[in-house]
Tab-separated table of C-alpha atoms in Angstrom:
chain	number	residue	atom	x	y	z
A	42	MET	CA	-14.172	-15.919	13.199
A	43	PRO	CA	-12.146	-16.863	15.967
A	44	GLU	CA	-9.162	-18.176	14.411
A	45	ILE	CA	-9.453	-15.850	11.414
A	46	THR	CA	-9.216	-13.120	13.951
A	47	LEU	CA	-5.823	-14.592	15.538
A	48	ASN	CA	-4.670	-14.451	12.038
A	49	VAL	CA	-4.801	-10.490	11.688
A	50	LEU	CA	-4.262	-9.154	15.570
A	51	PRO	CA	-1.295	-9.918	15.254
A	52	ILE	CA	-0.546	-8.036	12.670
A	53	PHE	CA	-2.043	-4.691	14.803
A	54	ILE	CA	-1.248	-5.546	17.541
A	55	LEU	CA	2.417	-4.888	16.387
A	56	ILE	CA	1.347	-1.530	14.832
A	57	LEU	CA	-0.046	-0.313	18.518
A	58	ILE	CA	3.032	-1.735	20.508
A	59	GLY	CA	5.117	0.854	17.604
A	60	TRP	CA	3.041	3.234	18.535
A	61	THR	CA	2.722	2.991	21.486
A	62	LEU	CA	6.580	2.798	22.086
A	63	VAL	CA	6.958	6.110	20.373
A	64	ARG	CA	3.670	7.394	22.402
A	65	THR	CA	5.215	7.032	26.082
A	66	GLY	CA	8.418	8.492	24.804
A	67	LEU	CA	9.656	5.139	26.298
A	68	LEU	CA	11.835	5.097	22.375
A	69	LYS	CA	12.549	8.020	20.149
A	70	ASP	CA	10.008	8.846	17.151
A	71	GLU	CA	14.120	8.902	14.596
A	72	LEU	CA	14.340	5.491	15.509
A	73	GLY	CA	11.156	4.977	13.974
A	74	GLU	CA	12.073	7.242	10.677
A	75	SER	CA	15.201	5.063	11.091
A	76	LEU	CA	13.272	1.381	11.411
A	77	GLY	CA	10.860	2.536	8.462
A	78	GLU	CA	14.188	3.508	6.657
A	79	PHE	CA	15.884	0.323	6.904
A	80	VAL	CA	12.970	-1.682	6.173
A	81	PHE	CA	12.333	-0.069	2.601
A	82	LYS	CA	15.075	0.514	1.870
A	83	VAL	CA	16.816	-3.336	3.121
A	84	ALA	CA	14.547	-5.748	4.364
A	85	VAL	CA	11.486	-5.626	2.116
A	86	PRO	CA	13.779	-5.315	-0.675
A	87	VAL	CA	15.608	-8.635	0.029
A	88	LEU	CA	11.927	-10.549	0.894
A	89	LEU	CA	10.759	-9.234	-2.874
A	90	PHE	CA	14.426	-10.681	-4.319
A	91	GLN	CA	13.743	-13.728	-2.519
A	92	THR	CA	10.188	-14.228	-3.526
A	93	ILE	CA	10.489	-13.323	-6.983
A	94	ALA	CA	14.050	-15.303	-7.594
A	95	GLU	CA	12.417	-18.964	-5.583
A	96	ALA	CA	8.866	-18.692	-7.187
A	97	ASP	CA	6.759	-20.520	-9.526
A	98	PHE	CA	4.937	-19.316	-11.034
A	99	HIS	CA	3.040	-22.083	-13.385
A	100	GLY	CA	2.653	-19.788	-16.772
A	101	ALA	CA	0.481	-17.571	-15.179
A	102	SER	CA	-0.053	-14.367	-16.453
A	103	PRO	CA	-0.055	-10.726	-14.698
A	104	PHE	CA	-2.482	-9.102	-17.108
A	105	ARG	CA	-5.474	-10.719	-15.047
A	106	LEU	CA	-4.505	-9.773	-11.630
A	107	TRP	CA	-3.514	-5.815	-12.799
A	108	ILE	CA	-6.963	-5.490	-13.574
A	109	ALA	CA	-8.664	-6.601	-11.488
A	110	TYR	CA	-6.462	-4.777	-8.700
A	111	PHE	CA	-6.829	-2.134	-10.732
A	112	ALA	CA	-10.441	-1.633	-11.887
A	113	GLY	CA	-11.204	-2.340	-8.017
A	114	VAL	CA	-8.456	1.494	-7.301
A	115	GLY	CA	-9.955	3.145	-10.135
A	116	VAL	CA	-13.098	3.038	-9.605
A	117	THR	CA	-12.074	4.146	-5.863
A	118	TRP	CA	-10.556	6.251	-6.307
A	119	THR	CA	-13.293	8.235	-8.940
A	120	VAL	CA	-15.713	8.197	-5.853
A	121	GLY	CA	-13.723	9.425	-3.080
A	122	HIS	CA	-12.948	12.044	-6.111
A	123	LEU	CA	-16.606	12.791	-6.414
A	124	ILE	CA	-17.287	12.692	-2.644
A	125	ALA	CA	-15.142	15.249	-1.693
A	126	THR	CA	-16.017	17.607	-5.160
A	127	ARG	CA	-19.431	16.947	-5.032
A	128	ILE	CA	-20.765	16.439	-1.763
A	129	PHE	CA	-18.002	18.314	0.759
A	130	GLU	CA	-17.597	20.446	-2.200
A	131	ARG	CA	-13.802	20.812	-2.015
A	132	ASP	CA	-11.718	21.949	-4.720
A	133	ALA	CA	-10.346	19.634	-7.741
A	134	ARG	CA	-6.844	19.065	-5.697
A	135	VAL	CA	-8.711	18.087	-2.571
A	136	GLY	CA	-10.578	15.757	-5.010
A	137	VAL	CA	-7.644	14.184	-5.699
A	138	LEU	CA	-7.017	13.897	-3.077
A	139	ALA	CA	-9.323	12.184	-2.238
A	140	GLY	CA	-8.775	9.957	-4.536
A	141	VAL	CA	-5.334	8.714	-3.223
A	142	SER	CA	-6.518	8.469	-0.324
A	143	SER	CA	-9.311	6.136	-0.903
A	144	ALA	CA	-7.196	3.465	-2.722
A	145	PHE	CA	-3.673	4.206	-2.136
A	146	ALA	CA	-3.339	1.081	0.326
A	147	ASN	CA	-0.428	0.176	2.666
A	148	ASN	CA	0.945	-3.358	0.370
A	149	VAL	CA	4.134	-2.616	1.589
A	150	PHE	CA	4.154	-2.304	5.264
A	151	ILE	CA	0.797	-3.829	5.675
A	152	GLY	CA	-0.018	-6.384	2.868
A	153	LEU	CA	3.301	-7.920	2.852
A	154	PRO	CA	2.489	-9.587	6.331
A	155	LEU	CA	-1.460	-9.930	6.285
A	156	VAL	CA	-1.157	-12.001	2.268
A	157	SER	CA	2.363	-13.556	4.110
A	158	ARG	CA	0.259	-15.157	7.478
A	159	ILE	CA	-2.912	-15.687	5.537
A	160	VAL	CA	-2.196	-16.797	2.226
A	161	GLY	CA	1.674	-17.931	2.475
A	162	SER	CA	3.898	-18.089	-0.153
A	163	ASP	CA	1.689	-17.759	-3.520
A	164	GLY	CA	-0.026	-15.004	-1.819
A	165	ILE	CA	3.293	-13.259	-1.690
A	166	VAL	CA	4.009	-14.015	-5.318
A	167	ALA	CA	1.055	-12.397	-6.191
A	168	LEU	CA	1.767	-9.697	-4.065
A	169	SER	CA	5.276	-9.433	-5.828
A	170	ILE	CA	4.229	-9.245	-9.087
A	171	LEU	CA	1.395	-6.722	-7.820
A	172	LEU	CA	4.250	-4.491	-6.503
A	173	ALA	CA	6.009	-4.295	-9.690
A	174	VAL	CA	3.117	-2.047	-11.085
A	175	HIS	CA	1.885	-0.272	-8.166
A	176	LEU	CA	3.910	2.084	-7.003
A	177	PRO	CA	4.898	3.892	-10.848
A	178	LEU	CA	1.307	4.066	-11.549
A	179	MET	CA	-0.404	5.292	-8.976
A	180	MET	CA	2.743	8.075	-8.621
A	181	ILE	CA	2.121	8.394	-11.799
A	182	ILE	CA	-1.555	9.200	-11.854
A	183	GLY	CA	-1.668	11.063	-8.830
A	184	THR	CA	0.884	13.770	-9.767
A	185	ILE	CA	-0.375	13.662	-13.457
A	186	LEU	CA	-4.073	14.617	-11.472
A	187	MET	CA	-2.532	17.015	-9.145
A	188	GLU	CA	-1.051	19.140	-11.091
A	189	GLN	CA	-4.298	19.481	-13.695
A	190	ALA	CA	-5.609	19.863	-10.739
A	191	GLU	CA	-3.360	22.815	-9.698
A	192	ARG	CA	-2.752	24.102	-13.283
A	193	LYS	CA	-7.119	25.204	-13.365
A	194	ILE	CA	-7.343	26.389	-10.418
A	195	SER	CA	-3.598	28.345	-10.299
A	196	GLY	CA	-3.922	28.755	-13.867
A	197	GLY	CA	0.082	28.144	-13.817
A	198	SER	CA	1.390	25.642	-16.819
A	199	SER	CA	2.303	22.183	-17.067
A	200	ARG	CA	5.183	21.429	-16.899
A	201	GLY	CA	3.882	18.322	-19.016
A	202	LEU	CA	3.775	14.895	-19.277
A	203	LEU	CA	7.208	13.991	-20.687
A	204	ALA	CA	8.776	16.256	-17.283
A	205	ILE	CA	6.305	13.806	-15.166
A	206	LEU	CA	7.550	10.614	-16.615
A	207	VAL	CA	11.054	11.745	-16.351
A	208	GLN	CA	11.061	12.393	-12.974
A	209	ILE	CA	9.545	9.656	-11.596
A	210	GLY	CA	11.267	7.349	-13.532
A	211	GLY	CA	14.626	8.451	-12.410
A	212	ASN	CA	13.308	8.046	-8.917
A	213	LEU	CA	11.248	4.550	-9.861
A	214	ALA	CA	15.076	3.999	-10.506
A	215	ARG	CA	16.559	4.618	-7.639
A	216	ASN	CA	13.688	2.935	-5.681
A	217	PRO	CA	14.597	-0.185	-3.985
A	218	LEU	CA	11.806	-1.555	-4.055
A	219	VAL	CA	11.945	-1.957	-7.842
A	220	ILE	CA	15.434	-2.689	-7.649
A	221	GLY	CA	14.749	-5.751	-5.117
A	222	LEU	CA	12.005	-6.758	-7.732
A	223	ALA	CA	14.430	-6.733	-10.441
A	224	ALA	CA	17.142	-8.567	-8.993
A	225	GLY	CA	14.317	-10.885	-8.419
A	226	VAL	CA	13.750	-11.411	-11.653
A	227	VAL	CA	17.345	-11.506	-13.137
A	228	ALA	CA	17.539	-13.810	-10.692
A	229	HIS	CA	14.642	-16.101	-11.218
A	230	VAL	CA	15.127	-15.818	-15.154
A	231	SER	CA	18.901	-16.902	-14.564
A	232	GLY	CA	18.397	-19.797	-12.751
A	233	LEU	CA	21.494	-19.240	-11.108
A	234	PRO	CA	21.351	-20.879	-7.303
A	235	ILE	CA	21.436	-18.326	-5.235
A	236	PRO	CA	25.226	-19.852	-2.798
A	237	THR	CA	24.400	-21.672	0.510
A	238	VAL	CA	25.925	-18.545	2.981
A	239	LEU	CA	24.270	-15.771	1.065
A	240	ASP	CA	20.839	-17.253	0.452
A	241	GLY	CA	20.628	-18.417	4.625
A	242	VAL	CA	21.988	-14.110	4.714
A	243	VAL	CA	18.999	-13.235	2.523
A	244	ASN	CA	16.669	-14.857	5.045
A	245	GLN	CA	17.556	-13.847	8.039
A	246	ILE	CA	16.840	-10.738	6.183
A	247	ALA	CA	13.172	-11.165	4.473
A	248	ALA	CA	12.315	-12.752	8.109
A	249	MET	CA	12.706	-9.401	9.899
A	250	ALA	CA	10.537	-7.460	6.918
A	251	ALA	CA	7.217	-8.372	8.510
A	252	PRO	CA	7.938	-7.479	12.268
A	253	ALA	CA	9.791	-4.635	11.757
A	254	ALA	CA	7.512	-2.788	9.182
A	255	LEU	CA	4.759	-3.015	11.051
A	256	LEU	CA	6.582	-1.501	14.402
A	257	SER	CA	7.537	1.322	12.377
A	258	LEU	CA	4.233	1.857	11.240
A	259	GLY	CA	3.198	2.264	14.375
A	260	MET	CA	6.167	4.464	15.721
A	261	ALA	CA	5.436	6.286	13.240
A	262	LEU	CA	1.642	6.597	13.393
A	263	ASN	CA	2.442	9.300	16.163
A	264	LYS	CA	2.764	12.176	13.898
A	265	TYR	CA	-0.460	12.334	11.825
A	266	GLY	CA	-3.983	12.487	13.812
A	267	VAL	CA	-7.311	13.411	13.186
A	268	SER	CA	-7.035	17.372	12.068
A	269	GLY	CA	-10.176	18.301	11.480
A	270	ASN	CA	-11.622	17.090	8.446
A	271	PHE	CA	-13.505	13.822	10.569
A	272	ARG	CA	-16.702	13.703	7.702
A	273	ILE	CA	-14.555	13.918	4.990
A	274	ALA	CA	-12.165	11.682	6.217
A	275	GLY	CA	-14.796	9.423	7.884
A	276	ALA	CA	-16.236	8.905	4.041
A	277	THR	CA	-12.891	7.793	2.048
A	278	SER	CA	-11.815	5.959	5.183
A	279	ALA	CA	-15.249	4.413	4.667
A	280	LEU	CA	-14.386	4.508	0.923
A	281	LYS	CA	-10.666	2.383	1.325
A	282	LEU	CA	-11.652	-0.291	3.386
A	283	LEU	CA	-15.164	-1.345	2.256
A	284	LEU	CA	-15.775	-0.439	-1.218
A	285	MET	CA	-12.055	-0.629	-2.417
A	286	PRO	CA	-11.792	-4.649	-1.539
A	287	ALA	CA	-15.314	-5.119	-2.401
A	288	CYS	CA	-15.099	-3.928	-6.179
A	289	VAL	CA	-11.471	-6.056	-6.524
A	290	TRP	CA	-13.582	-8.844	-4.546
A	291	ALA	CA	-16.035	-8.143	-7.153
A	292	ALA	CA	-13.129	-7.807	-10.422
A	293	CYS	CA	-10.860	-11.219	-9.503
A	294	ARG	CA	-14.694	-13.413	-9.304
A	295	LEU	CA	-15.042	-11.747	-13.058
A	296	LEU	CA	-12.453	-12.761	-14.862
A	297	SER	CA	-11.750	-16.121	-12.655
A	298	LEU	CA	-8.465	-15.604	-10.233
A	299	GLY	CA	-7.501	-18.473	-8.967
A	300	PRO	CA	-7.983	-18.542	-5.111
A	301	GLU	CA	-5.158	-18.033	-4.102
A	302	TRP	CA	-4.708	-14.204	-5.886
A	303	THR	CA	-7.707	-13.819	-5.413
A	304	MET	CA	-7.250	-13.492	-0.949
A	305	ALA	CA	-4.058	-11.932	-1.848
A	306	MET	CA	-5.348	-9.122	-3.692
A	307	VAL	CA	-8.892	-8.574	-1.818
A	308	LEU	CA	-7.008	-8.963	1.116
A	309	THR	CA	-3.985	-6.284	0.354
A	310	SER	CA	-6.288	-4.237	-0.951
A	311	SER	CA	-8.246	-3.660	2.304
A	312	VAL	CA	-5.704	-2.431	4.544
A	313	PRO	CA	-5.164	0.510	5.698
A	314	THR	CA	-4.075	3.732	3.569
A	315	GLY	CA	-0.447	4.226	2.523
A	316	ILE	CA	1.680	6.548	3.282
A	317	ASN	CA	2.081	8.226	-0.249
A	318	ALA	CA	-1.029	9.912	-0.175
A	319	TRP	CA	0.886	11.811	3.226
A	320	LEU	CA	3.644	12.355	0.718
A	321	ILE	CA	1.980	13.617	-1.865
A	322	ALA	CA	-0.240	15.907	0.322
A	323	ASN	CA	3.082	17.152	1.396
A	324	ARG	CA	4.650	16.961	-2.744
A	325	PHE	CA	1.898	19.887	-3.237
A	326	GLY	CA	1.086	21.759	0.148
A	327	VAL	CA	-2.443	21.216	-0.504
A	328	GLY	CA	-4.882	17.992	2.196
A	329	HIS	CA	-1.778	17.119	4.795
A	330	GLY	CA	-4.572	16.678	7.576
A	331	LEU	CA	-7.066	14.682	5.052
A	332	ALA	CA	-4.579	12.210	4.536
A	333	ALA	CA	-3.327	12.384	8.054
A	334	SER	CA	-7.134	11.399	9.544
A	335	THR	CA	-7.119	8.807	6.812
A	336	ILE	CA	-4.194	6.752	7.697
A	337	THR	CA	-5.331	7.545	11.353
A	338	LEU	CA	-8.478	6.398	10.718
A	339	THR	CA	-8.078	3.473	8.606
A	340	THR	CA	-5.186	2.515	10.698
A	341	ALA	CA	-7.470	2.163	13.583
A	342	ALA	CA	-10.491	0.318	12.266
A	343	GLY	CA	-8.557	-1.362	9.718
A	344	VAL	CA	-8.473	-4.846	12.132
A	345	ALA	CA	-11.723	-5.309	12.386
A	346	THR	CA	-12.228	-4.335	8.472
A	347	VAL	CA	-9.656	-6.958	7.302
A	348	THR	CA	-10.421	-9.543	10.036
A	349	PHE	CA	-13.634	-9.774	8.125
A	350	TRP	CA	-12.311	-10.189	4.692
A	351	ALA	CA	-10.282	-12.337	6.210
A	352	TRP	CA	-13.475	-14.059	7.749
A	353	LEU	CA	-15.066	-13.671	3.530
A	354	LEU	CA	-12.830	-15.316	1.859
A	355	SER	CA	-11.703	-17.880	4.441
């Protein structure tokens, strides 16, 4: 356990340092936002490009990996929705947001550094394969379900599936993560070597991704908090940190996924809720408190639960 803790603790200490820098006034919120922009638009896309371009997939199929991970997402999302609507008697929109908050892991800002540190290059390859479909699927499903819930409550008209797909497709085509993955695939398939000077630049930028991501996340956490949704947020947090990785682990075992890929999928599914949950809440103007509280609680408790899952898989 001590060795595992030493691998997990630096991840959350960097988040804590970022939070403290803004909380104490040593740095301003705006700097954290700018650092987050750099991570999302430059550092992580370059890391994904490098990983895919240089990866050795050994002829492995991605479908079992996707099925294992999204089986956990489906179970956890459904349970979160039912708890919000049946036990806490919230409306369908909050039910959707509870599902999102329970099942949308922060794969980029925490998952990548964690998997890189504990699993290594094979784990980053597995996570890159997941990221190729994770954001599109989660955003499409979340948007469709939320619009259906809005229509059910307000009686308004729906935009229709095609309009939603066109909008999300346009956003994804401009998404830096998608561009980085696509460029990596092109480089990998072409087999062309990266020029030595450019490779050195890529290595340096990619090395910035993990620490910058964690610091920027900590700085961003200052605008969240636990705001009057403690009971339901406590439930969604428990689902995110315990049920989802348990489901992913079971699915990986059933599908006989390799040990490195299994560890990568379980670890990234065990990380705190991603900021995307708050973005969806903000987009539809509902459930801000629930999303923010879940992000805060899962980040605070994540150091213990992520350590547990890392220990269990070691």
